[in-house]
PDB file of C-alpha atoms in Angstrom:
ATOM      1  CA  MET L 173       0.001   0.003   0.001  1.00  0.00           C
ATOM      2  CA  THR L 174       1.289   3.461  -0.857  1.00  0.00           C
ATOM      3  CA  ARG L 175       2.106   5.704   2.060  1.00  0.00           C
ATOM      4  CA  GLY L 176      -0.474   8.376   2.575  1.00  0.00           C
ATOM      5  CA  HIS L 177      -2.466   8.202   5.803  1.00  0.00           C
ATOM      6  CA  LEU L 178      -1.956   9.331   9.377  1.00  0.00           C
ATOM      7  CA  LEU L 179      -2.437   6.516  11.858  1.00  0.00           C
ATOM      8  CA  VAL L 180      -3.785   7.773  15.198  1.00  0.00           C
ATOM      9  CA  THR L 181      -3.814   5.287  18.056  1.00  0.00           C
ATOM     10  CA  GLY L 182      -5.320   5.292  21.535  1.00  0.00           C
ATOM     11  CA  PHE L 183      -5.895   2.664  24.199  1.00  0.00           C
ATOM     12  CA  GLY L 184      -9.029   1.031  25.518  1.00  0.00           C
ATOM     13  CA  PRO L 185      -9.998   0.594  29.195  1.00  0.00           C
ATOM     14  CA  PHE L 186      -7.942  -1.199  31.798  1.00  0.00           C
ATOM     15  CA  PRO L 187      -8.406  -1.905  35.523  1.00  0.00           C
ATOM     16  CA  GLY L 188      -8.861   1.376  37.342  1.00  0.00           C
ATOM     17  CA  MET L 189      -9.552   3.248  34.079  1.00  0.00           C
ATOM     18  CA  PRO L 190     -12.984   2.118  32.785  1.00  0.00           C
ATOM     19  CA  ARG L 191     -13.061   4.971  30.264  1.00  0.00           C
ATOM     20  CA  ASN L 192      -9.707   5.694  28.750  1.00  0.00           C
ATOM     21  CA  PRO L 193      -9.366   9.356  27.703  1.00  0.00           C
ATOM     22  CA  SER L 194      -6.744   8.414  25.124  1.00  0.00           C
ATOM     23  CA  GLU L 195      -9.424   6.543  23.187  1.00  0.00           C
ATOM     24  CA  THR L 196     -11.712   9.574  23.367  1.00  0.00           C
ATOM     25  CA  LEU L 197      -8.979  11.927  22.145  1.00  0.00           C
ATOM     26  CA  ALA L 198      -7.876   9.592  19.359  1.00  0.00           C
ATOM     27  CA  ARG L 199     -11.455   9.396  18.071  1.00  0.00           C
ATOM     28  CA  GLN L 200     -11.849  13.184  18.330  1.00  0.00           C
ATOM     29  CA  VAL L 201      -8.728  13.719  16.243  1.00  0.00           C
ATOM     30  CA  GLY L 202      -9.983  11.124  13.777  1.00  0.00           C
ATOM     31  CA  HIS L 203     -13.306  12.953  13.549  1.00  0.00           C
ATOM     32  CA  LEU L 204     -11.551  16.259  12.919  1.00  0.00           C
ATOM     33  CA  GLY L 205      -9.608  14.529  10.160  1.00  0.00           C
ATOM     34  CA  ARG L 206     -12.567  12.730   8.588  1.00  0.00           C
ATOM     35  CA  HIS L 207     -11.942  14.782   5.428  1.00  0.00           C
ATOM     36  CA  GLY L 208      -8.202  14.459   5.795  1.00  0.00           C
ATOM     37  CA  ILE L 209      -5.428  16.310   7.599  1.00  0.00           C
ATOM     38  CA  ALA L 210      -3.017  18.249   5.415  1.00  0.00           C
ATOM     39  CA  GLY L 211      -4.371  16.414   2.379  1.00  0.00           C
ATOM     40  CA  PHE L 212      -4.100  12.858   3.584  1.00  0.00           C
ATOM     41  CA  PRO L 213      -6.591  10.516   5.276  1.00  0.00           C
ATOM     42  CA  VAL L 214      -6.678   9.704   8.964  1.00  0.00           C
ATOM     43  CA  ARG L 215      -7.200   6.230  10.385  1.00  0.00           C
ATOM     44  CA  THR L 216      -7.963   5.618  14.039  1.00  0.00           C
ATOM     45  CA  LEU L 217      -6.877   2.465  15.859  1.00  0.00           C
ATOM     46  CA  ILE L 218      -7.846   1.690  19.452  1.00  0.00           C
ATOM     47  CA  LEU L 219      -5.501  -0.830  21.007  1.00  0.00           C
ATOM     48  CA  ARG L 220      -6.470  -3.224  23.738  1.00  0.00           C
ATOM     49  CA  THR L 221      -4.389  -2.615  26.846  1.00  0.00           C
ATOM     50  CA  ALA L 222      -2.634  -5.924  26.403  1.00  0.00           C
ATOM     51  CA  TYR L 223       0.770  -6.919  25.078  1.00  0.00           C
ATOM     52  CA  ALA L 224      -0.935  -9.186  22.545  1.00  0.00           C
ATOM     53  CA  ALA L 225      -2.439  -6.088  20.896  1.00  0.00           C
ATOM     54  CA  ILE L 226       0.994  -5.161  19.519  1.00  0.00           C
ATOM     55  CA  PRO L 227       1.360  -8.160  17.152  1.00  0.00           C
ATOM     56  CA  GLU L 228      -2.389  -8.576  16.643  1.00  0.00           C
ATOM     57  CA  LEU L 229      -3.448  -4.973  15.992  1.00  0.00           C
ATOM     58  CA  LEU L 230      -0.564  -2.533  15.867  1.00  0.00           C
ATOM     59  CA  GLU L 231       1.814  -4.437  13.623  1.00  0.00           C
ATOM     60  CA  PRO L 232      -0.820  -5.111  10.904  1.00  0.00           C
ATOM     61  CA  ALA L 233      -1.659  -1.384  10.961  1.00  0.00           C
ATOM     62  CA  LEU L 234       2.023  -0.511  10.622  1.00  0.00           C
ATOM     63  CA  ALA L 235       2.306  -2.990   7.758  1.00  0.00           C
ATOM     64  CA  GLU L 236      -0.065  -0.705   5.806  1.00  0.00           C
ATOM     65  CA  ARG L 237       2.840   1.774   5.748  1.00  0.00           C
ATOM     66  CA  PRO L 238       1.260   4.918   7.195  1.00  0.00           C
ATOM     67  CA  ALA L 239       2.892   8.247   6.403  1.00  0.00           C
ATOM     68  CA  ALA L 240       3.057   9.032  10.123  1.00  0.00           C
ATOM     69  CA  VAL L 241       1.943   7.514  13.423  1.00  0.00           C
ATOM     70  CA  LEU L 242       0.526   9.635  16.237  1.00  0.00           C
ATOM     71  CA  MET L 243       0.048   7.636  19.447  1.00  0.00           C
ATOM     72  CA  ILE L 244      -1.883   8.704  22.545  1.00  0.00           C
ATOM     73  CA  GLY L 245      -1.930   7.176  26.008  1.00  0.00           C
ATOM     74  CA  VAL L 246      -2.981   8.173  29.512  1.00  0.00           C
ATOM     75  CA  ALA L 247      -0.531   8.749  32.365  1.00  0.00           C
ATOM     76  CA  GLY L 248      -2.332   8.313  35.666  1.00  0.00           C
ATOM     77  CA  ARG L 249      -0.233  10.807  37.649  1.00  0.00           C
ATOM     78  CA  ALA L 250       0.313  13.382  34.925  1.00  0.00           C
ATOM     79  CA  LYS L 251      -0.988  16.909  35.363  1.00  0.00           C
ATOM     80  CA  ARG L 252      -0.062  18.104  31.876  1.00  0.00           C
ATOM     81  CA  VAL L 253       0.344  16.662  28.404  1.00  0.00           C
ATOM     82  CA  ARG L 254       3.729  14.937  28.057  1.00  0.00           C
ATOM     83  CA  VAL L 255       5.509  14.726  24.723  1.00  0.00           C
ATOM     84  CA  GLU L 256       7.571  11.546  24.765  1.00  0.00           C
ATOM     85  CA  ALA L 257      10.970  11.957  23.099  1.00  0.00           C
ATOM     86  CA  ARG L 258      11.989   8.299  23.260  1.00  0.00           C
ATOM     87  CA  ALA L 259      11.002   4.735  24.093  1.00  0.00           C
ATOM     88  CA  LEU L 260      13.201   2.232  25.899  1.00  0.00           C
ATOM     89  CA  ASN L 261      13.819  -1.395  25.060  1.00  0.00           C
ATOM     90  CA  ARG L 262      12.602  -2.354  28.504  1.00  0.00           C
ATOM     91  CA  ALA L 263       9.494  -3.784  30.094  1.00  0.00           C
ATOM     92  CA  SER L 264       8.366  -4.310  33.667  1.00  0.00           C
ATOM     93  CA  ARG L 265       7.220  -7.511  35.287  1.00  0.00           C
ATOM     94  CA  LEU L 266       5.658  -5.655  38.192  1.00  0.00           C
ATOM     95  CA  PHE L 267       2.344  -4.918  36.498  1.00  0.00           C
ATOM     96  CA  PRO L 268       0.313  -7.308  34.346  1.00  0.00           C
ATOM     97  CA  ASP L 269      -1.660  -5.997  31.378  1.00  0.00           C
ATOM     98  CA  ALA L 270      -5.459  -5.893  31.280  1.00  0.00           C
ATOM     99  CA  SER L 271      -5.544  -9.579  30.343  1.00  0.00           C
ATOM    100  CA  GLY L 272      -3.373 -10.503  33.325  1.00  0.00           C
ATOM    101  CA  ARG L 273      -0.310 -11.208  31.211  1.00  0.00           C
ATOM    102  CA  MET L 274       3.253 -10.256  32.080  1.00  0.00           C
ATOM    103  CA  PRO L 275       5.948  -9.656  29.443  1.00  0.00           C
ATOM    104  CA  ALA L 276       8.031 -12.754  28.839  1.00  0.00           C
ATOM    105  CA  THR L 277      11.329 -10.894  29.282  1.00  0.00           C
ATOM    106  CA  LEU L 278      12.526  -7.512  30.504  1.00  0.00           C
ATOM    107  CA  ARG L 279      13.775  -6.679  26.995  1.00  0.00           C
ATOM    108  CA  LEU L 280      11.098  -5.886  24.427  1.00  0.00           C
ATOM    109  CA  ASP L 281      13.276  -6.751  21.428  1.00  0.00           C
ATOM    110  CA  ARG L 282      16.221  -9.055  22.058  1.00  0.00           C
ATOM    111  CA  ASP L 283      18.089  -7.762  19.002  1.00  0.00           C
ATOM    112  CA  GLY L 284      16.871  -4.174  19.149  1.00  0.00           C
ATOM    113  CA  PRO L 285      18.665  -1.025  20.338  1.00  0.00           C
ATOM    114  CA  ALA L 286      18.558   0.149  23.936  1.00  0.00           C
ATOM    115  CA  LEU L 287      16.218   2.972  22.941  1.00  0.00           C
ATOM    116  CA  ARG L 288      14.580   4.655  19.976  1.00  0.00           C
ATOM    117  CA  ARG L 289      14.094   8.396  19.629  1.00  0.00           C
ATOM    118  CA  ALA L 290      11.371  10.557  18.097  1.00  0.00           C
ATOM    119  CA  PRO L 291      13.116  13.443  16.280  1.00  0.00           C
ATOM    120  CA  ILE L 292       9.834  15.289  15.832  1.00  0.00           C
ATOM    121  CA  ALA L 293       9.123  15.518  19.566  1.00  0.00           C
ATOM    122  CA  TYR L 294      10.560  19.015  20.066  1.00  0.00           C
ATOM    123  CA  ARG L 295       8.623  20.524  17.149  1.00  0.00           C
ATOM    124  CA  ALA L 296       5.450  18.863  18.417  1.00  0.00           C
ATOM    125  CA  LEU L 297       6.032  20.321  21.883  1.00  0.00           C
ATOM    126  CA  VAL L 298       6.396  23.815  20.423  1.00  0.00           C
ATOM    127  CA  ALA L 299       3.240  23.351  18.332  1.00  0.00           C
ATOM    128  CA  LEU L 300       1.151  22.216  21.314  1.00  0.00           C
ATOM    129  CA  ARG L 301       2.321  25.149  23.420  1.00  0.00           C
ATOM    130  CA  HIS L 302       1.572  27.525  20.560  1.00  0.00           C
ATOM    131  CA  HIS L 303      -2.013  26.245  20.631  1.00  0.00           C
ATOM    132  CA  GLY L 304      -2.345  26.878  24.361  1.00  0.00           C
ATOM    133  CA  ILE L 305      -1.601  23.389  25.652  1.00  0.00           C
ATOM    134  CA  ALA L 306       0.654  23.314  28.720  1.00  0.00           C
ATOM    135  CA  ALA L 307       2.735  20.457  27.326  1.00  0.00           C
ATOM    136  CA  ILE L 308       6.053  19.356  28.795  1.00  0.00           C
ATOM    137  CA  PRO L 309       8.909  17.236  27.388  1.00  0.00           C
ATOM    138  CA  SER L 310       9.415  13.706  28.689  1.00  0.00           C
ATOM    139  CA  VAL L 311      12.069  11.028  28.215  1.00  0.00           C
ATOM    140  CA  ASN L 312      10.251   8.364  30.207  1.00  0.00           C
ATOM    141  CA  ALA L 313       7.304   6.679  28.493  1.00  0.00           C
ATOM    142  CA  GLY L 314       7.146   4.158  31.347  1.00  0.00           C
ATOM    143  CA  ARG L 315       7.644   0.400  31.147  1.00  0.00           C
ATOM    144  CA  TYR L 316       4.098  -0.595  30.316  1.00  0.00           C
ATOM    145  CA  LEU L 317       2.045  -0.823  27.130  1.00  0.00           C
ATOM    146  CA  CYS L 318       2.618   2.811  26.141  1.00  0.00           C
ATOM    147  CA  ASN L 319       6.371   2.369  26.038  1.00  0.00           C
ATOM    148  CA  ALA L 320       6.144  -1.092  24.438  1.00  0.00           C
ATOM    149  CA  SER L 321       3.880   0.061  21.600  1.00  0.00           C
ATOM    150  CA  TYR L 322       5.921   3.240  21.101  1.00  0.00           C
ATOM    151  CA  PHE L 323       9.190   1.313  20.901  1.00  0.00           C
ATOM    152  CA  ARG L 324       7.678  -0.960  18.247  1.00  0.00           C
ATOM    153  CA  ALA L 325       6.237   1.894  16.176  1.00  0.00           C
ATOM    154  CA  LEU L 326       9.502   3.846  16.256  1.00  0.00           C
ATOM    155  CA  ALA L 327      11.100   1.017  14.298  1.00  0.00           C
ATOM    156  CA  GLU L 328       9.127   2.188  11.251  1.00  0.00           C
ATOM    157  CA  ASP L 329      10.588   4.481   8.589  1.00  0.00           C
ATOM    158  CA  CYS L 330       8.151   7.333   9.184  1.00  0.00           C
ATOM    159  CA  PRO L 331       7.553  10.068  11.768  1.00  0.00           C
ATOM    160  CA  VAL L 332       6.223   8.577  15.017  1.00  0.00           C
ATOM    161  CA  LEU L 333       5.215  10.396  18.179  1.00  0.00           C
ATOM    162  CA  PHE L 334       3.626   9.464  21.503  1.00  0.00           C
ATOM    163  CA  LEU L 335       1.638  11.868  23.661  1.00  0.00           C
ATOM    164  CA  HIS L 336       0.741  11.076  27.253  1.00  0.00           C
ATOM    165  CA  ILE L 337      -2.332  12.892  28.545  1.00  0.00           C
ATOM    166  CA  PRO L 338      -3.626  13.229  32.125  1.00  0.00           C
ATOM    167  CA  PRO L 339      -6.605  11.100  33.187  1.00  0.00           C
ATOM    168  CA  ALA L 340      -8.903  14.141  33.161  1.00  0.00           C
ATOM    169  CA  LYS L 341      -8.818  17.784  32.163  1.00  0.00           C
ATOM    170  CA  PRO L 342      -5.546  17.681  30.222  1.00  0.00           C
ATOM    171  CA  GLY L 343      -3.180  20.531  31.013  1.00  0.00           C
ATOM    172  CA  TRP L 344      -4.060  23.709  29.216  1.00  0.00           C
ATOM    173  CA  ARG L 345      -2.625  27.182  29.560  1.00  0.00           C
ATOM    174  CA  PRO L 346      -4.927  30.026  28.467  1.00  0.00           C
ATOM    175  CA  ARG L 347      -3.245  32.913  26.722  1.00  0.00           C
ATOM    176  CA  THR L 348      -4.104  36.568  27.055  1.00  0.00           C
ATOM    177  CA  GLY L 349      -7.443  37.847  25.834  1.00  0.00           C
ATOM    178  CA  PRO L 350     -11.004  37.115  27.020  1.00  0.00           C
ATOM    179  CA  ALA L 351     -11.891  34.845  24.097  1.00  0.00           C
ATOM    180  CA  LEU L 352      -8.938  32.546  24.721  1.00  0.00           C
ATOM    181  CA  LYS L 353      -9.612  32.530  28.469  1.00  0.00           C
ATOM    182  CA  ARG L 354     -13.117  31.250  27.822  1.00  0.00           C
ATOM    183  CA  ARG L 355     -11.938  28.537  25.482  1.00  0.00           C
ATOM    184  CA  ASP L 356     -12.772  25.009  26.650  1.00  0.00           C
ATOM    185  CA  PRO L 357      -9.631  22.857  27.123  1.00  0.00           C
ATOM    186  CA  SER L 358     -11.535  19.725  26.079  1.00  0.00           C
ATOM    187  CA  ALA L 359     -12.181  21.372  22.708  1.00  0.00           C
ATOM    188  CA  THR L 360      -8.736  22.906  22.405  1.00  0.00           C
ATOM    189  CA  LEU L 361      -6.707  19.715  22.853  1.00  0.00           C
ATOM    190  CA  PRO L 362      -8.135  17.723  19.903  1.00  0.00           C
ATOM    191  CA  ARG L 363      -7.467  20.609  17.533  1.00  0.00           C
ATOM    192  CA  ALA L 364      -3.976  21.099  18.913  1.00  0.00           C
ATOM    193  CA  VAL L 365      -3.218  17.392  18.485  1.00  0.00           C
ATOM    194  CA  ALA L 366      -4.651  17.464  14.975  1.00  0.00           C
ATOM    195  CA  HIS L 367      -2.218  20.293  14.249  1.00  0.00           C
ATOM    196  CA  VAL L 368       0.602  18.019  15.435  1.00  0.00           C
ATOM    197  CA  GLY L 369      -0.675  15.530  12.857  1.00  0.00           C
ATOM    198  CA  ARG L 370      -0.286  18.198  10.165  1.00  0.00           C
ATOM    199  CA  LEU L 371       3.226  18.862  11.360  1.00  0.00           C
ATOM    200  CA  MET L 372       4.020  15.160  11.077  1.00  0.00           C
ATOM    201  CA  ARG L 373       2.610  15.098   7.557  1.00  0.00           C
ATOM    202  CA  VAL L 374       4.980  17.888   6.525  1.00  0.00           C
ATOM    203  CA  ALA L 375       7.858  15.940   8.072  1.00  0.00           C
ATOM    204  CA  ALA L 376       6.758  12.815   6.199  1.00  0.00           C
ATOM    205  CA  ARG L 377       6.698  14.673   2.885  1.00  0.00           C
ATOM    206  CA  ARG L 378      10.205  15.961   3.459  1.00  0.00           C
ATOM    207  CA  ARG L 379      11.368  12.493   4.402  1.00  0.00           C
ATOM    208  CA  ASN L 380       9.762  10.804   1.408  1.00  0.00           C
ATOM    209  CA  PRO L 381       9.177  13.513  -1.230  1.00  0.00           C
ATOM    210  CA  ALA L 382       8.074  10.982  -3.841  1.00  0.00           C
TER     211      ALA L 382
END
């Protein structure tokens, strides 16, 4: 399949999080992009919060060769949106996934690098802040499904980025002016994230101009 779409992923519920806000945000971004973002279609994928979802759902979606991959997850203790700059080749055996499964080993990919970076993270951080989102940089995507799925997606030859959002009322910083002060953060964040998708599309075009 020819590259051309933006893949937006979120996660479904897990114990303690019956309604995952990352799923809601991913669907909102997909709805905003129903006619395309920056001239290319958007596809939304909601992953089960289980390690098996990586080979069963994520890898087939990556095999369709998206132009860019924008991933969203929830961080239970976060107060603001976190832009993840890297994923580590590490897992944790302290916490089972939603199906009760633990990772087989502490290394996600036996032959893979110690970490993988997202070069677009800084530009995405600037873009979110420009749109009024109080985003912060992060170099720790955790050792759970968010990190595992991010590490796998970063192996692809396309722009990939992971955003961690708080469990409720994602961080938002109103700018000056009464109109912006009245703006609803829940409406602002999807549009800001969709703008990040446009930024990733530009990066994809530069990377693969053909």
